[in-house]
Structure formats: structure tokens, C-alpha cells
């Protein structure tokens, strides 16, 4: 079941350096929210805090709250592994496990969780690959390496791997930046289908993509070199792109930024 995310007064650090300051926002269930903004403004950093991937980096830490349907994912009793199972992630560069077959790529997370029933795994593989719009293309070569697929197919395989463990939220960090236009369109179409089941947050440098796939857009920016990133404005995507409240948002969207 898709879940709601509530972030309040989030400060993100790398050691003593404050990278992102005072971020507060809500992401509604079964929706697509896009994070946009210039390089280095903190949008990918914020994304990684939503499933506790940020703390994998040495000396990285967060202050503030990230609630998933009211539960603080940074609570002292919360297992980060379970958080990452509930909140899946797809990265910028397709990263199928190179030595594994297509089949084993999809079920890797299930096997780690101790689920080894062949019948169950077969069902999950077909369901996940169908969910990623990849089944018809690979159903006759499931035992071949995932690394042998095209870039767009590899990215859809990574999405299949992410949804196989049945997360409630799907985070996507520039999932199309390494893909050609046709593969990008396939991923965008897939996002529209997946939002019926998942809450989706996507980071993108492509403003046209943000306008096409999201209902809500958040614009991040920095005041200057060495300054922390901040959430400048977050609103309905149509409003952000047609009539933003903040001049900084308008300048960025119209290309007058910087």
C-alpha cells in the first residue's frame, strides 16, 4: 500500500558541513513528485535521506524528521534495512548485478530476505517484469545476464528489482539521464503506471520531464558557493511551470538563472 511522506525541518550534514537546511514538505500517496534545481543544490541528497541511504556515507547525518505514514524512519528502534525495503530506489546509472541472470537480478532482494520457494519466485519475476514493462522482451532469456540488455532495458530491470520486494515508495535519482529518448519515453510511461501502486519521488535535471510525469514539483537552490541547499518552492507542477510564487523559481525555469 502506497504511503505518505512528511518531512519537517530536515538538516543534512556531511561531517560539519551543512549541505541542506530547513527542508519541510509532504508527498501524497500514489503520486509523482519531481525535485528540480541546479547541480549541487541538494535534491539528490534530500532524496537519499528518504530511505536512509544518506547515512551510508561516512560522517553523514541528518537532523529533523522523516515520517512514513506517521512513523519516524530515523527512530531509534527502526532498522534501516527494513526502511530500504519499504522505500525502494532506482539510481541514475542502470546497475543490474553484472554476474547475475535477469531472473536472479529480480529476486535478489527476496532471496536476501530468506524467500526461496521456486514457485513464489517464478510468480514474482513475471509480475515484476510485467510491472516494469519488460516481460515480453526478456521472457525467453531469463537465465541470461542482465548486463547483456540495452541501457533502457537494464533500467527497467532495476525498476523490476526494486518493485519485486513490494515497497510502498519508489525513489528515482535521475533514472533517464543515461538513456536515449525512446528509452526515456518508456520509463516515463512506466512511471505513470507505477504511481497507481506506489508513491514516487523523482530527481530530474530535465524540466520537460518533470512537467510530463509529476503532479507536484519542488524547486531547490543554493544562495551561493558553500551555502546550504534549500527548498525554495513546492507546489502543483502546473503552477510551478506557469505561475511560480518565487522569482528564483521563475528565473530557473525560464533559463534566466545565474
Tab-separated table of C-alpha atoms in Angstrom:
chain	number	residue	atom	x	y	z
A	1	UNK	CA	0.000	0.000	0.000
A	2	UNK	CA	1.426	3.379	-1.025
A	3	UNK	CA	2.377	5.641	1.871
A	4	UNK	CA	2.563	9.345	2.647
A	5	UNK	CA	5.876	11.054	3.414
A	6	UNK	CA	6.097	14.021	5.791
A	7	UNK	CA	9.463	15.758	6.115
A	8	UNK	CA	9.894	18.505	8.706
A	9	UNK	CA	12.835	20.821	9.400
A	10	UNK	CA	15.357	18.495	7.774
A	11	UNK	CA	19.028	19.485	8.028
A	12	UNK	CA	21.546	17.263	6.240
A	13	UNK	CA	25.242	17.207	7.091
A	14	UNK	CA	28.457	15.821	5.638
A	15	UNK	CA	30.682	15.947	8.704
A	16	UNK	CA	30.440	19.560	9.924
A	17	UNK	CA	29.283	20.896	6.553
A	18	UNK	CA	25.579	21.731	6.399
A	19	UNK	CA	24.602	20.603	2.884
A	20	UNK	CA	20.824	21.121	3.067
A	21	UNK	CA	18.970	23.320	5.548
A	22	UNK	CA	15.454	23.508	6.931
A	23	UNK	CA	13.556	21.408	4.395
A	24	UNK	CA	9.855	20.728	5.067
A	25	UNK	CA	7.419	19.099	2.640
A	26	UNK	CA	4.761	16.413	2.180
A	27	UNK	CA	4.467	13.791	-0.544
A	28	UNK	CA	0.985	12.351	-1.024
A	29	UNK	CA	0.410	8.605	-1.596
A	30	UNK	CA	0.088	7.354	-5.189
A	31	UNK	CA	1.524	10.494	-6.708
A	32	UNK	CA	4.672	11.585	-8.535
A	33	UNK	CA	6.725	14.395	-7.028
A	34	UNK	CA	9.658	15.825	-9.002
A	35	UNK	CA	12.714	17.500	-7.448
A	36	UNK	CA	14.326	20.058	-9.780
A	37	UNK	CA	17.119	22.593	-9.397
A	38	UNK	CA	20.723	23.309	-10.401
A	39	UNK	CA	23.568	20.870	-9.748
A	40	UNK	CA	24.752	20.903	-6.148
A	41	UNK	CA	21.512	22.258	-4.674
A	42	UNK	CA	20.837	19.146	-2.581
A	43	UNK	CA	17.955	17.474	-4.396
A	44	UNK	CA	19.648	14.044	-4.650
A	45	UNK	CA	20.911	14.418	-1.089
A	46	UNK	CA	17.349	15.003	0.135
A	47	UNK	CA	16.155	12.023	-1.903
A	48	UNK	CA	18.717	9.738	-0.235
A	49	UNK	CA	17.566	10.762	3.241
A	50	UNK	CA	14.074	9.459	2.462
A	51	UNK	CA	15.269	5.844	2.709
A	52	UNK	CA	18.332	6.327	4.944
A	53	UNK	CA	20.832	5.899	2.100
A	54	UNK	CA	22.499	9.170	3.107
A	55	UNK	CA	23.903	7.695	6.307
A	56	UNK	CA	25.833	5.058	4.328
A	57	UNK	CA	28.323	7.884	3.587
A	58	UNK	CA	30.939	8.238	6.388
A	59	UNK	CA	30.221	11.123	8.816
A	60	UNK	CA	26.912	11.907	7.109
A	61	UNK	CA	23.941	12.610	9.367
A	62	UNK	CA	20.543	14.265	9.480
A	63	UNK	CA	18.545	16.352	11.948
A	64	UNK	CA	14.783	16.706	11.681
A	65	UNK	CA	12.038	14.229	10.939
A	66	UNK	CA	11.088	11.978	8.041
A	67	UNK	CA	7.744	10.327	8.707
A	68	UNK	CA	6.304	7.469	6.678
A	69	UNK	CA	2.583	7.338	7.427
A	70	UNK	CA	3.385	8.945	10.780
A	71	UNK	CA	6.315	6.692	11.742
A	72	UNK	CA	9.746	8.314	12.073
A	73	UNK	CA	12.083	6.294	9.836
A	74	UNK	CA	15.036	7.624	11.890
A	75	UNK	CA	13.545	6.366	15.171
A	76	UNK	CA	15.963	4.518	17.462
A	77	UNK	CA	14.076	1.217	17.120
A	78	UNK	CA	13.837	1.367	13.316
A	79	UNK	CA	16.008	-0.986	11.225
A	80	UNK	CA	17.445	0.882	8.198
A	81	UNK	CA	17.336	-2.353	6.157
A	82	UNK	CA	13.572	-2.508	6.619
A	83	UNK	CA	13.305	1.169	5.677
A	84	UNK	CA	15.125	0.486	2.401
A	85	UNK	CA	12.875	-2.476	1.718
A	86	UNK	CA	9.796	-0.282	2.213
A	87	UNK	CA	11.269	2.635	0.264
A	88	UNK	CA	12.938	1.329	-2.897
A	89	UNK	CA	15.437	3.239	-5.005
A	90	UNK	CA	16.418	3.375	-8.671
A	91	UNK	CA	19.711	5.084	-9.458
A	92	UNK	CA	20.945	7.354	-12.225
A	93	UNK	CA	23.021	4.698	-13.974
A	94	UNK	CA	21.390	1.311	-14.570
A	95	UNK	CA	23.112	-1.058	-12.156
A	96	UNK	CA	21.982	-4.653	-12.656
A	97	UNK	CA	24.178	-7.141	-10.796
A	98	UNK	CA	26.593	-7.996	-13.635
A	99	UNK	CA	27.229	-11.652	-12.803
A	100	UNK	CA	23.558	-12.471	-12.233
A	101	UNK	CA	20.904	-13.579	-14.686
A	102	UNK	CA	17.850	-11.449	-15.408
A	103	UNK	CA	15.857	-13.822	-13.178
A	104	UNK	CA	18.303	-13.633	-10.266
A	105	UNK	CA	18.521	-9.830	-10.539
A	106	UNK	CA	14.783	-9.547	-9.968
A	107	UNK	CA	14.662	-11.914	-6.968
A	108	UNK	CA	17.916	-10.824	-5.285
A	109	UNK	CA	16.106	-8.875	-2.569
A	110	UNK	CA	13.667	-11.713	-1.879
A	111	UNK	CA	16.472	-14.240	-1.511
A	112	UNK	CA	18.271	-11.927	0.907
A	113	UNK	CA	15.056	-11.915	2.944
A	114	UNK	CA	15.103	-15.727	3.025
A	115	UNK	CA	12.384	-16.399	0.465
A	116	UNK	CA	13.483	-19.315	-1.727
A	117	UNK	CA	10.279	-21.037	-2.904
A	118	UNK	CA	10.793	-21.540	-6.645
A	119	UNK	CA	7.072	-21.260	-7.346
A	120	UNK	CA	6.829	-17.971	-5.441
A	121	UNK	CA	9.985	-16.584	-7.060
A	122	UNK	CA	8.723	-17.515	-10.545
A	123	UNK	CA	5.499	-15.630	-9.868
A	124	UNK	CA	7.345	-12.568	-8.521
A	125	UNK	CA	9.696	-12.495	-11.527
A	126	UNK	CA	6.843	-12.474	-14.019
A	127	UNK	CA	4.763	-9.982	-12.024
A	128	UNK	CA	7.710	-7.592	-11.506
A	129	UNK	CA	8.934	-7.763	-15.094
A	130	UNK	CA	5.378	-7.187	-16.326
A	131	UNK	CA	5.153	-4.266	-13.878
A	132	UNK	CA	8.322	-2.838	-15.422
A	133	UNK	CA	7.035	-3.396	-18.982
A	134	UNK	CA	9.910	-5.791	-19.667
A	135	UNK	CA	8.392	-9.283	-19.552
A	136	UNK	CA	7.598	-9.678	-23.242
A	137	UNK	CA	11.129	-8.605	-24.192
A	138	UNK	CA	13.003	-10.972	-21.859
A	139	UNK	CA	10.691	-13.896	-21.010
A	140	UNK	CA	12.631	-16.257	-23.293
A	141	UNK	CA	16.065	-15.350	-21.890
A	142	UNK	CA	15.583	-15.078	-18.138
A	143	UNK	CA	18.750	-17.076	-17.469
A	144	UNK	CA	20.984	-14.745	-19.471
A	145	UNK	CA	22.993	-11.975	-17.763
A	146	UNK	CA	21.110	-8.766	-17.011
A	147	UNK	CA	24.180	-6.849	-18.144
A	148	UNK	CA	23.521	-8.052	-21.706
A	149	UNK	CA	20.380	-5.911	-22.015
A	150	UNK	CA	20.270	-2.446	-23.594
A	151	UNK	CA	20.580	0.586	-21.310
A	152	UNK	CA	16.833	1.222	-21.267
A	153	UNK	CA	16.104	-2.445	-20.605
A	154	UNK	CA	18.677	-2.504	-17.810
A	155	UNK	CA	16.988	0.453	-16.142
A	156	UNK	CA	13.599	-1.263	-16.373
A	157	UNK	CA	15.237	-4.400	-14.920
A	158	UNK	CA	16.435	-2.284	-11.989
A	159	UNK	CA	12.874	-0.990	-11.543
A	160	UNK	CA	11.608	-4.599	-11.607
A	161	UNK	CA	14.200	-5.487	-8.949
A	162	UNK	CA	13.068	-2.536	-6.819
A	163	UNK	CA	9.350	-3.354	-7.005
A	164	UNK	CA	9.844	-7.127	-6.502
A	165	UNK	CA	10.133	-6.641	-2.733
A	166	UNK	CA	6.830	-4.704	-2.807
A	167	UNK	CA	7.919	-1.331	-1.439
A	168	UNK	CA	5.403	1.400	-0.692
A	169	UNK	CA	7.579	4.213	-2.019
A	170	UNK	CA	9.847	4.337	-5.079
A	171	UNK	CA	12.668	6.891	-5.249
A	172	UNK	CA	14.257	7.604	-8.640
A	173	UNK	CA	17.501	9.571	-8.902
A	174	UNK	CA	17.676	10.867	-12.490
A	175	UNK	CA	16.577	7.479	-13.866
A	176	UNK	CA	16.651	8.597	-17.513
A	177	UNK	CA	19.824	10.699	-17.653
A	178	UNK	CA	21.874	7.867	-19.212
A	179	UNK	CA	19.143	6.790	-21.651
A	180	UNK	CA	18.214	7.648	-25.226
A	181	UNK	CA	14.893	9.460	-25.961
A	182	UNK	CA	12.950	6.274	-26.805
A	183	UNK	CA	14.080	4.516	-23.609
A	184	UNK	CA	13.313	7.692	-21.663
A	185	UNK	CA	9.756	7.718	-23.006
A	186	UNK	CA	9.347	4.060	-21.971
A	187	UNK	CA	10.453	4.899	-18.411
A	188	UNK	CA	8.135	7.934	-18.272
A	189	UNK	CA	5.196	5.804	-19.421
A	190	UNK	CA	6.132	3.251	-16.771
A	191	UNK	CA	6.191	5.910	-14.037
A	192	UNK	CA	2.603	6.839	-14.908
A	193	UNK	CA	1.565	3.202	-14.458
A	194	UNK	CA	3.573	2.634	-11.275
A	195	UNK	CA	2.046	5.619	-9.462
A	196	UNK	CA	-1.205	3.669	-9.238
A	197	UNK	CA	0.609	1.366	-6.765
A	198	UNK	CA	3.465	3.411	-5.332
A	199	UNK	CA	4.332	6.839	-4.019
A	200	UNK	CA	7.069	8.095	-6.383
A	201	UNK	CA	9.698	10.810	-5.921
A	202	UNK	CA	11.958	11.563	-8.889
A	203	UNK	CA	15.020	13.789	-9.187
A	204	UNK	CA	15.469	15.147	-12.701
A	205	UNK	CA	17.547	17.791	-14.465
A	206	UNK	CA	15.056	17.640	-17.343
A	207	UNK	CA	12.339	20.192	-16.633
A	208	UNK	CA	10.197	18.929	-19.517
A	209	UNK	CA	10.303	15.513	-17.895
A	210	UNK	CA	9.230	16.956	-14.541
A	211	UNK	CA	6.334	18.706	-16.291
A	212	UNK	CA	5.311	15.481	-18.058
A	213	UNK	CA	5.424	12.946	-15.227
A	214	UNK	CA	4.710	14.742	-11.934
A	215	UNK	CA	1.715	16.231	-10.164
A	216	UNK	CA	3.908	18.158	-7.718
A	217	UNK	CA	7.288	19.831	-8.264
A	218	UNK	CA	9.810	21.012	-5.675
A	219	UNK	CA	12.494	23.533	-6.660
A	220	UNK	CA	15.776	23.500	-4.711
A	221	UNK	CA	18.539	26.114	-4.895
A	222	UNK	CA	21.569	27.495	-3.057
A	223	UNK	CA	22.225	31.130	-2.138
A	224	UNK	CA	25.901	30.928	-3.165
A	225	UNK	CA	29.092	28.888	-3.085
A	226	UNK	CA	29.454	26.993	0.192
A	227	UNK	CA	25.868	27.783	1.193
A	228	UNK	CA	23.407	25.005	2.096
A	229	UNK	CA	20.741	23.903	-0.356
A	230	UNK	CA	17.180	24.934	0.455
A	231	UNK	CA	13.698	24.084	-0.749
A	232	UNK	CA	12.640	27.330	-2.431
A	233	UNK	CA	9.141	26.395	-3.551
A	234	UNK	CA	6.923	23.331	-3.831
A	235	UNK	CA	3.513	23.352	-5.494
A	236	UNK	CA	1.367	21.734	-8.154
A	237	UNK	CA	3.557	21.123	-11.201
A	238	UNK	CA	1.278	23.146	-13.465
A	239	UNK	CA	1.562	26.162	-11.150
A	240	UNK	CA	5.339	25.852	-10.736
A	241	UNK	CA	5.820	25.888	-14.507
A	242	UNK	CA	3.195	28.510	-15.381
A	243	UNK	CA	2.949	30.842	-12.409
A	244	UNK	CA	5.540	30.190	-9.674
A	245	UNK	CA	5.351	32.222	-6.479
A	246	UNK	CA	9.110	32.771	-6.123
A	247	UNK	CA	11.126	34.824	-8.619
A	248	UNK	CA	14.059	32.415	-8.182
A	249	UNK	CA	11.855	29.579	-9.399
A	250	UNK	CA	10.715	31.577	-12.414
A	251	UNK	CA	14.307	32.570	-13.264
A	252	UNK	CA	15.422	28.946	-13.179
A	253	UNK	CA	12.525	27.625	-15.242
A	254	UNK	CA	12.812	30.364	-17.872
A	255	UNK	CA	16.581	29.994	-18.152
A	256	UNK	CA	17.451	33.354	-16.602
A	257	UNK	CA	19.016	31.603	-13.614
A	258	UNK	CA	22.590	32.636	-12.761
